[in-house]
């Protein structure tokens, strides 16, 4: 093993985060530090302090944690790299070159015989670490020697003070529910084999100091930017991880035989994103949100107010009814009108037609053009629903190409929602779907696609040229990305929403190619309070679809006040999913006021820093705010999800404010006013309902406001200027 680098100690710094690598000696670079920034003088002494003791019954010398740890380094936990050639074990002895690639990026190239690895550790301007990994089979082409890849994972060290694990789980209509546990010896593994990210995906796996919250504690988080099978893990062995206590990381989950590299072929792993913060989960979110906002893949245009037709008409498409709905939408300030499922082929319900992306002449004898022209004539954009990765067996597509259905030779996998998966890794199938979608976008002038994906992938295998069934999730996910990339290149002004049975495909891989996610199929605003709160760990507000639904939610049958539904929908990219043509005049007036407020506040809500108060769960109070980067303005939703034993809420602080400023505090009526359980309101309330009351920032952030006594499922919006 050899190692070559110009500078033995490599330090990457940004926004209060620091990484230090030792690139001297043999083998891959060693990770000395990932955490808060350290002064140069402290870093200079780090290499001499890091080698730890040698305990009994251990290796004869201290061993380091490398950037890709394996048993050859001394690490006997989950390896960063696993592969074989015709069953021969991989025991690499790397020849390494490590070099700075700019001020904040380390590029490592490692070669062992016919295997070449390239690793990148890049720290962006917001302190977000993005780890890239690839492996190439450099075998002689004439030898036809295949490299079977088992795993390529990014792993980073954790200190001993990181003792608590937070991850997320969920189900359809209840995505991203938090769960906590102690970090103990062994592997805390969250693996997904669903063929998509999953309703139960952890989104972020976070390990932190005891009792960390939204505003407090030191935390380390990881996210795998991939929409297929994947794994996140935190692992602690009794002997530690070199001088460190544990590791945190993840990567794509590969099935046996899924990645077989022929000579000259390269596998590039999904990016793995790591974030460290000393100010709790809000610090993680702030870095991730700012990082996403700084990319060129997302539009800087104001996020238009949306009306989606699904919960208004379902499959009951009718030009007259939909033009009436569009007229009402325009009247209250809607800016984008989206026609959902049911417009194509034989799709009168969810049993047939999926895959036939041709406008149904039965439902639309004049085509969709009259509706599109009407919508655009009222000043709105037009959007259309597709589910390009799925088919019904009862479809013209499957009748013509039964071999395009993904599954084993033995027969179709079990159906789900009466549908099966289209094999997008088949170039003919992918080209067919791309052609149909692209033609409709061009012919109709479609501005927006709601891209759905309504099932997990069971028996996700495809038959190769040799007649062998091979695991196919990697190929399917890559083909999905390619299809998105092609459509975006052909139609650069087209915007796309990632929907997958609601929120089952939420990750930075798909968000690099889309403009927002549909957060959940559940429009019950009370359920949405938790779903949106935890989705926002990763996803900034402007990329998170949040709609006002009907009074009674069709997924829970719960009835909620309009004021509460309006308030919760302001927490993201707002819209409506409701037959507003049947609303009362009072409801339409409230919706018009609310849509005006959304347009007024979206520059703040979609650019500011998210803050979430740490409050006792038994009170049922949630305070979520957005504070402008300069601290001049802020908006807070204050709500109560359920009653508690406390008679009054007491003083509740508003986090994130500038303690040197004086703010004018207003309660915005346009977001709806709550039902309260009190005889006398707090002293500040009436003035805040009018022109506002001046309050010093130090008082708001350090002491707090006495809140009104809210009923369950009630809330209000505070606007600070």
Short mmCIF file of C-alpha atoms in Angstrom, two decimals, residues 523-526 546-551 559-571 575 671-672 713-715:
data_model
loop_
_atom_site.label_atom_id
_atom_site.label_comp_id
_atom_site.label_asym_id
_atom_site.label_seq_id
_atom_site.Cartn_x
_atom_site.Cartn_y
_atom_site.Cartn_z
CA UNK A 523 -54.99 16.32 3.62
CA UNK A 524 -56.28 16.15 7.18
CA UNK A 525 -54.65 19.29 8.57
CA UNK A 526 -54.23 17.80 12.04
CA UNK A 546 -49.27 21.70 1.34
CA UNK A 547 -52.92 21.97 0.29
CA UNK A 548 -56.22 22.99 1.84
CA UNK A 549 -58.64 20.09 1.69
CA UNK A 550 -62.39 19.84 2.28
CA UNK A 551 -63.82 20.28 5.76
CA UNK A 559 -63.88 17.44 10.20
CA UNK A 560 -61.79 20.53 10.90
CA UNK A 561 -62.41 24.28 10.82
CA UNK A 562 -61.41 26.16 7.68
CA UNK A 563 -59.18 28.48 9.72
CA UNK A 564 -57.03 25.56 10.89
CA UNK A 565 -56.81 24.07 7.39
CA UNK A 566 -55.72 27.43 5.96
CA UNK A 567 -53.06 27.87 8.61
CA UNK A 568 -51.42 24.47 8.07
CA UNK A 569 -51.37 24.87 4.27
CA UNK A 570 -49.27 28.04 4.63
CA UNK A 571 -46.32 25.96 5.86
CA UNK A 575 -52.58 24.97 -2.79
CA UNK A 671 -54.90 32.94 7.99
CA UNK A 672 -58.01 32.42 10.10
CA UNK A 713 -57.06 21.76 16.37
CA UNK A 714 -56.93 25.56 16.55
CA UNK A 715 -54.17 28.01 15.77
#
